[in-house]
Amino acid sequence: MSLPPILHLPVELLSQITACLPNSSIKSLRLTCRFLSNACPFRLSRVFLSPHPTNISVFLEIAAHPTLRTRIKEIIWDDALLLPYISANHYANEYAFDHASCPDPLRSDDPAFAARRASLWGSATTPPMNAMTALNVYRTSYLAPQAAIVATDADVAALRTGLRAFLNLSRVAVTADAWGPCWLAPKHETPLFRAMPQGFWMPLPRAWHGDVVERHRRNASVGMAVAGDQWDWEMHLARPWDQERTCFRGYRVLVGELLALHAEKPSHAVREFVVDVGRACNGLHHALFAAPHESAGDFLVGVRLFASVPLTRLDLAINAYCAQAMYHGAVPSPWHCFGPDLRRALEGLGGALRHFALASTFVSAQDRDASYLTEEPPAVLDEWLPIERWPHLESLGLARLVVDTDALVRLLGALPAGSIRKVELDTLAPSTSMWDLMWQLRREVVRADGGGWTEEHPRVVVMEEMPQPTSFPGIPRRLSALVDEEVNDFLYQDSAEEDAGKGVPCPFDADRRPVGISDGVWYVVDAYDPDWRVPDRI
């Protein structure tokens, strides 16, 4: 009997093909015969961890495997703790709210959802569980095991093992964005998710305090819930710090264990620390980066981490809207968390730093006008970020901030000219306008005598969050307008051509604030699908 055509392919070509497949498909290929089992290794470079038995079990199995453990370069901690829903109505209401902008993934006939269900469970169909059945499964199979693991710190012990077993580990990340954008379509298909039974459903787990704008929308609609079934977010956010800090358990665990690893083995290879919110309006509690008396201990642990470990990459996302009840009303503004204490923490980062990103929650597409008209003073970024201490910085990212235009221009002008390669400005609200920011940047940094960008031309990318339009039905997307080439053509155009009337116009409108991207110069991109891109006219 002749061999199947796939077995005649050169191993090199087979490797190119399998590089495009998910691990679930590679697993199926490996089970067909010994040749494919040897020729199609798993593509495994990262592992997931959270307080759930399935994730911990897979994590430890990889840590104990003599070959697979050498391939791991990243640990991702899913910091979304499951909530104790108080009734089936509460459970169903939260699930419905999660999918208010899209059809129910378990019931929809939309081709995208139908294909998704088939990829997870094949052609067999099982009706979705009713709310009470799903809630009982949730409580017994997921919520109770989570409580037991948190009580014993079994996940912390697993992390401790992995940090020492993964010899080529270079990055640790804590994510708030593992479960979106909707049920059945998570950003990260963790072992926990893939082991869930067909027909099961639950509200999307929310890390920390969830999307800020979404939380306020949920508060506004709380009156529609059955009496006693609503989750009182404002009461939840007003808890004392010793309770509030438990929401950020994963971050605190990673910081503490990384410090312990560094004390034990300073030569370890972990050099990147990432707080991942996937461009959502979410972040860590600002008290972790400020030093009021109640949170001083957690703040100082972070300061020690940044000062001890020679990080080459740090991505931070800080929630400026977290409750201020812990300060007993003494804090005049959320901006205090971006003041001297944040600078004190960041000053510990040494000359090894290559990539830095800072995101907050002050600006959102859902309340753009309210964000821009905020009573908070614009951020004076050149006083917050100790750029002078990072002489080898290659990329800088800033997101969801109301910024002082002059201060931002000063900051960008102070970036190390010999190393900076990319600047990303994502959903910012300049104190003047993006048009004015671009002109100032070109005049005072690119073309100024002795300006840092005279010879080197860092790539400047401007992004603007946008709501998902109805032009893209099916699985929700997290969309942004992206302006890239047009920004750089404007900034770095030849002055002689400009004088000759052949200049490139600024891609932003002068009379539209705060951003005002001109028509025809941007693309729509999706944070959940890097390969998805369409022109602006949709």
Coordinates of C-alpha atoms in Angstrom, one line a residue:
M1 CA 0.0 0.0 0.0
S2 CA 1.4 3.4 -1.0
L3 CA 2.2 6.0 1.7
P4 CA 0.0 9.1 2.1
P5 CA 1.4 12.1 0.1
I6 CA 2.2 14.0 3.3
L7 CA 4.8 11.4 4.3
H8 CA 6.7 12.0 1.1
L9 CA 7.3 15.7 2.0
P10 CA 10.8 16.7 3.1
V11 CA 11.0 17.3 6.8
E12 CA 12.0 20.9 6.2
L13 CA 8.8 21.6 4.2
L14 CA 6.7 19.7 6.8
S15 CA 8.2 21.9 9.5
Q16 CA 7.1 25.0 7.6
I17 CA 3.6 23.7 7.3
T18 CA 3.2 22.7 10.9
A19 CA 4.5 26.1 12.0
C20 CA 1.2 27.5 10.8
L21 CA -0.9 25.0 12.8
P22 CA -2.1 25.3 16.4
N23 CA -0.8 22.8 18.9
S24 CA -4.2 21.0 18.9
S25 CA -3.8 20.2 15.2
I26 CA -0.2 19.2 15.7
K27 CA -1.3 16.8 18.4
S28 CA -3.7 15.2 16.0
L29 CA -1.0 14.8 13.4
R30 CA 1.4 13.3 15.9
L31 CA -1.2 10.6 16.8
T32 CA -1.5 9.3 13.2
C33 CA 1.9 7.6 12.9
R34 CA 5.4 7.4 14.3
F35 CA 6.9 9.3 11.4
L36 CA 4.7 12.4 12.1
S37 CA 5.1 12.0 15.8
N38 CA 8.9 12.5 15.3
A39 CA 8.7 15.0 12.5
C40 CA 6.1 17.3 14.1
P41 CA 7.2 18.4 17.5
F42 CA 5.0 20.6 19.6
R43 CA 5.5 24.3 19.2
L44 CA 5.9 25.2 22.8
S45 CA 7.6 28.3 24.1
R46 CA 5.3 29.5 26.9
V47 CA 3.2 28.0 29.7
F48 CA 0.2 29.2 31.6
L49 CA -0.4 29.2 35.3
S50 CA -3.4 30.1 37.5
P51 CA -5.0 28.7 40.7
H52 CA -6.7 25.8 38.9
P53 CA -5.7 22.1 39.0
T54 CA -5.6 21.6 35.2
N55 CA -3.3 24.5 34.6
I56 CA -1.1 23.5 37.5
S57 CA -0.9 19.9 36.4
V58 CA 0.1 20.7 32.8
F59 CA 2.6 23.3 34.1
L60 CA 4.3 20.8 36.4
E61 CA 4.3 18.1 33.7
I62 CA 6.2 20.4 31.3
A63 CA 8.6 21.5 34.1
A64 CA 9.4 17.8 34.7
H65 CA 9.9 16.9 31.0
P66 CA 13.6 16.7 30.1
T67 CA 13.1 18.2 26.6
L68 CA 10.0 20.4 26.7
R69 CA 11.2 22.3 29.7
T70 CA 14.2 23.6 27.8
R71 CA 11.9 25.2 25.2
I72 CA 10.0 27.4 27.6
K73 CA 10.8 31.0 27.4
E74 CA 7.8 32.6 29.0
I75 CA 5.4 32.0 31.9
I76 CA 2.0 33.7 31.7
W77 CA 0.0 34.0 34.9
D78 CA -3.7 34.4 34.4
D79 CA -4.7 36.7 37.3
A80 CA -8.5 36.4 36.7
L81 CA -9.9 34.9 39.8
L82 CA -13.3 33.4 39.5
L83 CA -16.1 35.3 41.3
P84 CA -18.6 33.6 43.7
Y85 CA -21.9 34.3 41.9
I86 CA -24.7 34.3 44.3
S87 CA -27.5 32.8 42.2
A88 CA -28.3 31.4 38.8
N89 CA -29.9 34.7 37.8
H90 CA -26.7 36.6 38.7
Y91 CA -24.7 34.1 36.8
A92 CA -26.8 34.3 33.7
N93 CA -27.1 38.1 33.8
E94 CA -23.3 38.5 33.9
Y95 CA -22.9 36.1 31.0
A96 CA -25.5 38.1 29.0
F97 CA -23.7 41.3 29.8
D98 CA -20.5 39.9 28.5
H99 CA -22.1 39.2 25.1
A100 CA -24.4 42.3 24.9
S101 CA -22.5 43.4 21.7
C102 CA -22.5 40.0 20.0
P103 CA -24.6 36.9 19.7
D104 CA -24.4 34.1 22.3
P105 CA -21.4 32.0 21.1
L106 CA -23.1 28.7 22.2
R107 CA -26.3 29.4 20.3
S108 CA -25.5 31.6 17.4
D109 CA -25.7 30.3 13.8
D110 CA -23.1 32.9 12.8
P111 CA -20.4 31.0 10.7
A112 CA -17.6 32.3 12.9
F113 CA -19.2 30.9 16.1
A114 CA -20.2 27.6 14.3
A115 CA -16.7 27.1 13.1
R116 CA -15.4 27.8 16.6
R117 CA -17.6 25.2 18.2
A118 CA -16.6 22.7 15.6
S119 CA -12.9 23.3 16.2
L120 CA -13.4 22.6 19.9
W121 CA -15.8 19.7 19.9
G122 CA -16.1 18.4 16.3
S123 CA -19.5 18.0 14.6
A124 CA -21.3 16.6 17.6
T125 CA -23.6 19.1 19.2
T126 CA -24.8 19.3 22.8
P127 CA -27.4 21.8 23.9
P128 CA -25.9 24.5 26.2
M129 CA -26.5 23.8 29.9
N130 CA -29.2 25.7 31.7
A131 CA -28.1 28.4 34.2
M132 CA -28.5 26.3 37.3
T133 CA -26.6 23.3 35.9
A134 CA -23.8 25.5 34.6
L135 CA -23.6 27.3 37.9
N136 CA -23.4 24.0 39.8
V137 CA -20.6 22.8 37.5
Y138 CA -18.9 26.2 38.0
R139 CA -19.0 26.0 41.8
T140 CA -18.0 22.3 42.1
S141 CA -15.4 22.0 39.3
Y142 CA -13.8 25.4 39.2
L143 CA -14.7 27.7 42.1
A144 CA -14.1 25.2 45.0
P145 CA -10.8 24.0 43.6
Q146 CA -9.6 27.6 43.1
A147 CA -10.4 28.3 46.8
A148 CA -8.5 25.2 47.9
I149 CA -5.4 26.1 45.8
V150 CA -5.3 29.7 46.9
A151 CA -5.6 28.6 50.6
T152 CA -2.6 26.2 50.2
D153 CA -0.6 28.3 47.7
A154 CA -0.2 25.2 45.5
D155 CA 0.0 27.5 42.4
V156 CA 2.8 29.5 44.1
A157 CA 4.7 26.2 44.7
A158 CA 4.3 25.3 41.0
L159 CA 5.6 28.7 40.0
R160 CA 8.6 28.3 42.2
T161 CA 9.3 24.9 40.6
G162 CA 8.9 26.3 37.1
L163 CA 11.2 29.3 37.6
R164 CA 14.0 26.9 38.4
A165 CA 13.1 24.1 35.9
F166 CA 12.8 26.3 32.8
L167 CA 16.4 26.8 32.0
N168 CA 15.8 29.2 29.1
L169 CA 13.0 31.3 30.7
S170 CA 13.4 34.9 29.8
R171 CA 10.0 36.5 30.4
V172 CA 7.3 36.4 33.1
A173 CA 3.9 38.0 32.4
V174 CA 0.8 38.6 34.4
T175 CA -2.3 38.9 32.2
A176 CA -5.8 40.4 32.7
D177 CA -6.8 39.5 29.2
A178 CA -6.7 35.7 28.9
W179 CA -10.5 35.1 28.5
G180 CA -11.7 37.7 26.1
P181 CA -13.2 38.8 23.8
C182 CA -16.1 36.4 24.3
W183 CA -16.9 32.9 25.5
L184 CA -15.4 30.1 23.4
A185 CA -12.9 32.6 21.8
P186 CA -10.3 33.4 24.5
K187 CA -7.1 35.2 23.7
H188 CA -5.2 32.3 25.4
E189 CA -6.4 28.8 25.1
T190 CA -5.2 27.6 28.4
P191 CA -5.3 23.9 29.4
L192 CA -8.2 24.9 31.8
F193 CA -10.2 26.3 28.9
R194 CA -9.6 23.3 26.6
A195 CA -10.7 20.8 29.3
M196 CA -14.1 22.4 29.9
P197 CA -17.0 20.2 28.9
Q198 CA -19.2 20.8 25.9
G199 CA -22.2 22.9 26.6
F200 CA -20.7 24.5 29.7
W201 CA -20.6 28.3 29.9
M202 CA -19.8 30.9 32.5
P203 CA -19.3 34.7 32.7
L204 CA -15.9 35.8 31.5
P205 CA -13.4 35.8 34.4
R206 CA -12.4 39.4 35.2
A207 CA -8.9 40.1 36.3
W208 CA -8.5 42.9 38.9
H209 CA -11.4 45.3 38.4
G210 CA -12.1 44.6 34.7
D211 CA -12.4 47.1 32.0
V212 CA -13.1 50.5 33.7
V213 CA -15.6 51.8 31.2
E214 CA -17.4 48.4 31.2
R215 CA -17.5 48.4 35.0
H216 CA -19.3 51.8 34.9
R217 CA -21.7 50.6 32.3
R218 CA -22.4 47.5 34.4
N219 CA -23.0 49.8 37.4
A220 CA -25.5 51.8 35.4
S221 CA -27.5 48.8 34.4
V222 CA -27.4 47.2 37.9
G223 CA -31.0 48.2 38.5
M224 CA -32.2 45.8 35.8
A225 CA -31.0 42.8 37.7
V226 CA -33.2 40.8 40.1
A227 CA -33.1 42.4 43.5
G228 CA -30.2 41.1 45.5
D229 CA -28.5 39.5 42.5
Q230 CA -26.4 42.4 41.4
W231 CA -22.7 42.5 42.1
D232 CA -22.1 45.8 43.8
W233 CA -18.9 47.0 42.2
E234 CA -18.6 50.2 44.1
M235 CA -18.9 48.4 47.4
H236 CA -16.4 45.9 46.1
L237 CA -13.9 48.7 45.2
A238 CA -14.2 50.4 48.6
R239 CA -12.8 47.6 50.6
P240 CA -9.7 48.0 52.9
W241 CA -6.3 47.5 51.3
D242 CA -5.8 44.1 53.1
Q243 CA -8.8 42.8 51.1
E244 CA -8.3 44.9 48.0
R245 CA -4.7 43.6 47.4
T246 CA -6.1 40.0 47.1
C247 CA -7.4 41.0 43.6
F248 CA -3.9 41.4 42.4
R249 CA -2.5 38.1 43.8
G250 CA -0.8 37.0 40.6
Y251 CA 1.2 40.2 40.2
R252 CA 2.3 40.1 43.9
V253 CA 3.2 36.4 43.7
L254 CA 5.3 36.9 40.5
V255 CA 7.1 39.9 42.0
G256 CA 7.9 38.1 45.2
E257 CA 9.0 34.8 43.6
L258 CA 11.2 36.6 41.0
L259 CA 12.9 38.4 43.8
A260 CA 13.5 35.2 45.6
L261 CA 14.9 33.6 42.5
H262 CA 17.2 36.5 42.0
A263 CA 18.5 36.3 45.5
E264 CA 19.1 32.6 45.1
K265 CA 20.5 32.7 41.6
P266 CA 21.5 36.1 40.3
S267 CA 22.6 34.6 37.0
H268 CA 19.1 33.6 36.0
A269 CA 17.9 34.6 32.6
V270 CA 14.6 36.3 33.4
R271 CA 15.0 39.8 32.0
E272 CA 11.4 40.8 30.9
F273 CA 8.4 41.6 33.2
V274 CA 5.1 42.2 31.4
V275 CA 1.7 43.4 32.8
D276 CA -0.6 42.5 29.9
V277 CA -4.0 44.0 29.5
G278 CA -4.2 43.7 25.7
R279 CA -5.0 47.4 25.1
A280 CA -8.0 47.1 27.4
C281 CA -9.0 49.9 29.8
N282 CA -7.6 48.0 32.8
G283 CA -4.6 47.8 35.0
L284 CA -3.0 47.1 38.4
H285 CA -4.2 49.1 41.4
H286 CA -2.3 52.4 41.5
A287 CA -1.5 51.8 45.2
L288 CA 1.0 49.2 44.1
F289 CA 3.0 52.1 42.6
A290 CA 2.4 54.6 45.3
A291 CA 3.2 54.5 49.0
P292 CA 0.3 55.4 51.2
H293 CA 0.8 53.7 54.6
E294 CA -1.6 50.9 54.0
S295 CA 0.1 49.7 50.8
A296 CA 3.7 50.7 51.5
G297 CA 4.8 47.1 51.8
D298 CA 3.6 46.0 48.4
F299 CA 5.0 49.2 46.8
L300 CA 8.5 48.6 48.3
V301 CA 8.6 45.0 47.0
G302 CA 8.1 46.4 43.5
V303 CA 10.8 48.9 44.0
R304 CA 13.2 46.2 45.1
L305 CA 12.4 44.1 42.0
F306 CA 13.0 47.0 39.6
A307 CA 16.3 47.9 41.4
S308 CA 17.6 44.3 41.8
V309 CA 16.8 42.5 38.5
P310 CA 18.4 44.0 35.4
L311 CA 15.3 44.1 33.4
T312 CA 15.5 44.7 29.6
R313 CA 11.7 45.0 29.2
L314 CA 9.0 46.4 31.5
D315 CA 5.4 46.8 30.5
L316 CA 3.1 48.4 33.1
A317 CA -0.6 49.0 33.1
I318 CA -2.0 51.0 36.0
N319 CA -5.6 51.5 36.9
A320 CA -6.1 55.1 38.0
Y321 CA -9.8 54.7 38.8
C322 CA -9.4 52.2 41.6
A323 CA -11.1 53.0 44.9
Q324 CA -9.7 55.9 46.9
A325 CA -11.6 54.8 50.1
M326 CA -8.4 53.5 51.5
Y327 CA -7.0 57.0 51.6
H328 CA -10.0 58.2 53.6
G329 CA -10.7 60.9 51.1
A330 CA -7.3 62.5 51.5
V331 CA -6.2 62.0 47.9
P332 CA -7.1 65.0 45.8
S333 CA -6.5 63.3 42.5
P334 CA -5.8 59.9 40.9
W335 CA -2.7 61.4 39.3
H336 CA -0.8 61.1 42.6
C337 CA 0.0 57.5 41.6
F338 CA 2.0 58.8 38.7
G339 CA 4.0 61.2 40.8
P340 CA 7.2 60.9 42.8
D341 CA 6.5 57.4 44.0
L342 CA 6.2 56.0 40.4
R343 CA 9.4 57.8 39.4
R344 CA 11.1 56.4 42.5
A345 CA 10.2 52.9 41.5
L346 CA 11.2 53.4 37.9
E347 CA 14.5 55.0 38.8
G348 CA 15.7 51.6 40.0
L349 CA 15.6 50.3 36.4
G350 CA 19.2 50.4 35.2
G351 CA 20.9 50.9 31.9
A352 CA 19.9 47.4 30.7
L353 CA 16.4 48.5 29.9
R354 CA 15.5 48.3 26.2
H355 CA 11.7 48.4 26.1
F356 CA 9.3 50.3 28.3
A357 CA 5.6 50.8 28.1
L358 CA 3.2 52.6 30.4
A359 CA -0.6 52.4 30.1
S360 CA -3.4 53.8 32.3
T361 CA -7.2 54.1 32.2
F362 CA -7.8 57.8 31.7
V363 CA -8.9 57.6 28.1
S364 CA -11.4 55.3 26.4
A365 CA -13.2 55.2 23.1
Q366 CA -16.5 54.7 25.0
D367 CA -16.2 58.1 26.8
R368 CA -13.8 60.0 24.6
D369 CA -15.3 63.4 25.3
A370 CA -15.5 62.8 29.0
S371 CA -11.9 61.7 29.1
Y372 CA -10.7 64.7 27.2
L373 CA -12.7 67.1 29.3
T374 CA -11.5 65.5 32.5
E375 CA -10.7 67.8 35.4
E376 CA -7.4 66.1 36.0
P377 CA -4.4 68.2 34.9
P378 CA -2.5 66.7 31.9
A379 CA 0.3 64.4 32.7
V380 CA 3.8 66.0 32.8
L381 CA 5.5 62.9 31.5
D382 CA 9.1 64.2 31.5
E383 CA 8.8 64.5 35.3
W384 CA 7.4 61.0 35.7
L385 CA 9.7 58.9 33.6
P386 CA 13.5 58.9 34.3
I387 CA 14.5 58.6 30.7
E388 CA 18.0 59.8 31.5
R389 CA 18.6 56.6 33.4
W390 CA 17.8 54.4 30.3
P391 CA 20.6 55.2 27.8
H392 CA 19.9 52.1 25.7
L393 CA 16.2 52.3 25.4
E394 CA 15.0 51.1 22.0
S395 CA 11.2 51.4 22.3
L396 CA 8.7 53.5 24.3
G397 CA 5.0 52.9 24.5
L398 CA 2.4 55.2 26.1
A399 CA -1.3 54.5 26.2
R400 CA -4.6 55.9 27.6
L401 CA -3.1 59.1 29.2
V402 CA -4.2 62.7 29.2
V403 CA -0.8 64.3 28.4
D404 CA 0.7 67.8 28.4
T405 CA 1.8 68.3 24.8
D406 CA 4.9 70.3 25.7
A407 CA 6.0 67.8 28.3
L408 CA 5.5 64.9 25.9
V409 CA 7.6 66.6 23.3
R410 CA 10.4 67.2 25.8
L411 CA 10.2 63.6 26.8
L412 CA 10.5 62.4 23.2
G413 CA 13.3 64.8 22.6
A414 CA 15.2 63.4 25.6
L415 CA 15.1 59.8 24.3
P416 CA 18.6 58.3 23.7
A417 CA 19.3 59.2 20.1
G418 CA 21.7 56.3 19.5
S419 CA 19.3 53.6 20.5
I420 CA 15.7 54.6 20.2
R421 CA 13.9 52.8 17.3
K422 CA 10.2 53.0 18.0
V423 CA 7.7 55.2 19.8
E424 CA 4.0 54.1 20.1
L425 CA 1.3 56.5 21.2
D426 CA -1.9 54.6 21.8
T427 CA -5.2 56.4 22.6
L428 CA -3.6 59.5 24.1
A429 CA -5.4 62.8 24.7
P430 CA -2.9 65.7 24.2
S431 CA -3.6 68.9 26.0
T432 CA -3.7 70.7 22.6
S433 CA -4.3 68.3 19.8
M434 CA -2.5 65.5 17.9
W435 CA -2.0 67.8 15.0
D436 CA -0.2 70.3 17.3
L437 CA 1.8 67.4 18.8
M438 CA 3.1 66.3 15.4
W439 CA 4.1 69.8 14.3
Q440 CA 5.9 70.4 17.6
L441 CA 7.6 67.1 17.4
R442 CA 8.9 67.8 13.9
R443 CA 9.9 71.4 14.7
E444 CA 11.5 70.9 18.1
V445 CA 12.9 67.4 17.9
V446 CA 13.3 66.2 14.3
R447 CA 14.5 69.5 12.8
A448 CA 16.0 71.3 15.8
D449 CA 19.7 72.1 15.8
G450 CA 21.3 69.3 17.8
G451 CA 18.0 67.4 17.9
G452 CA 18.1 63.8 18.8
W453 CA 16.2 62.7 15.8
T454 CA 18.2 64.6 13.1
E455 CA 20.1 61.5 11.9
E456 CA 18.3 58.6 13.5
H457 CA 14.6 58.3 12.5
P458 CA 12.7 56.4 15.2
R459 CA 9.5 54.9 13.9
V460 CA 6.5 56.7 15.4
V461 CA 3.2 54.8 15.5
V462 CA -0.1 56.5 16.5
M463 CA -3.1 54.3 17.5
E464 CA -6.6 55.3 18.5
E465 CA -9.1 52.9 20.1
M466 CA -12.4 52.6 18.3
P467 CA -15.6 50.8 19.2
Q468 CA -16.4 47.6 17.2
P469 CA -18.6 48.7 14.3
T470 CA -21.4 46.5 13.0
S471 CA -19.4 46.1 9.8
F472 CA -17.6 43.2 11.5
P473 CA -20.2 40.7 12.9
G474 CA -19.4 37.5 14.6
I475 CA -16.6 37.1 17.1
P476 CA -16.0 40.6 18.8
R477 CA -12.8 42.4 18.1
R478 CA -10.7 45.0 20.0
L479 CA -10.2 47.6 17.2
S480 CA -7.8 50.5 16.9
A481 CA -7.1 52.9 14.1
L482 CA -3.4 52.8 13.2
V483 CA -1.4 55.5 11.5
D484 CA 2.1 54.6 10.7
E485 CA 3.7 55.5 7.4
E486 CA 1.9 58.8 7.1
V487 CA 3.1 59.9 10.5
N488 CA 6.7 59.1 9.6
D489 CA 6.5 60.6 6.1
F490 CA 5.3 63.8 7.6
L491 CA 7.9 63.9 10.4
Y492 CA 10.9 63.0 8.3
Q493 CA 10.1 64.6 4.9
D494 CA 12.8 66.5 3.1
S495 CA 12.5 70.3 3.8
A496 CA 13.5 71.1 0.3
E497 CA 10.6 69.1 -1.2
E498 CA 8.3 70.8 1.3
D499 CA 9.5 74.2 0.2
A500 CA 8.9 73.2 -3.4
G501 CA 5.3 72.4 -2.6
K502 CA 5.7 68.7 -2.6
G503 CA 5.4 68.3 1.2
V504 CA 3.5 65.5 2.9
P505 CA 0.5 66.9 4.9
C506 CA 0.0 66.1 8.6
P507 CA -2.2 63.1 8.9
F508 CA -4.3 64.8 11.6
D509 CA -6.9 67.5 11.3
A510 CA -6.0 70.8 12.9
D511 CA -9.6 71.6 14.0
R512 CA -10.4 68.3 15.6
R513 CA -9.5 67.4 19.2
P514 CA -7.9 65.5 20.7
V515 CA -6.8 63.3 17.8
G516 CA -8.8 63.9 14.6
I517 CA -7.2 61.4 12.2
S518 CA -7.6 62.5 8.6
D519 CA -9.6 60.3 6.3
G520 CA -7.8 57.7 4.1
V521 CA -4.6 57.6 6.1
W522 CA -5.2 54.8 8.7
Y523 CA -5.9 51.1 9.0
V524 CA -8.2 49.3 11.4
V525 CA -6.3 46.6 13.4
D526 CA -7.5 44.0 15.9
A527 CA -5.6 43.5 19.2
Y528 CA -6.8 39.9 19.3
D529 CA -5.7 39.1 15.7
P530 CA -2.4 40.7 14.6
D531 CA -2.8 39.5 11.0
W532 CA -6.3 41.1 10.7
R533 CA -6.1 44.6 9.0
V534 CA -8.5 46.6 6.8
P535 CA -8.4 50.1 5.3
D536 CA -10.3 52.8 7.1
R537 CA -13.2 53.0 4.6
I538 CA -15.4 50.1 5.8

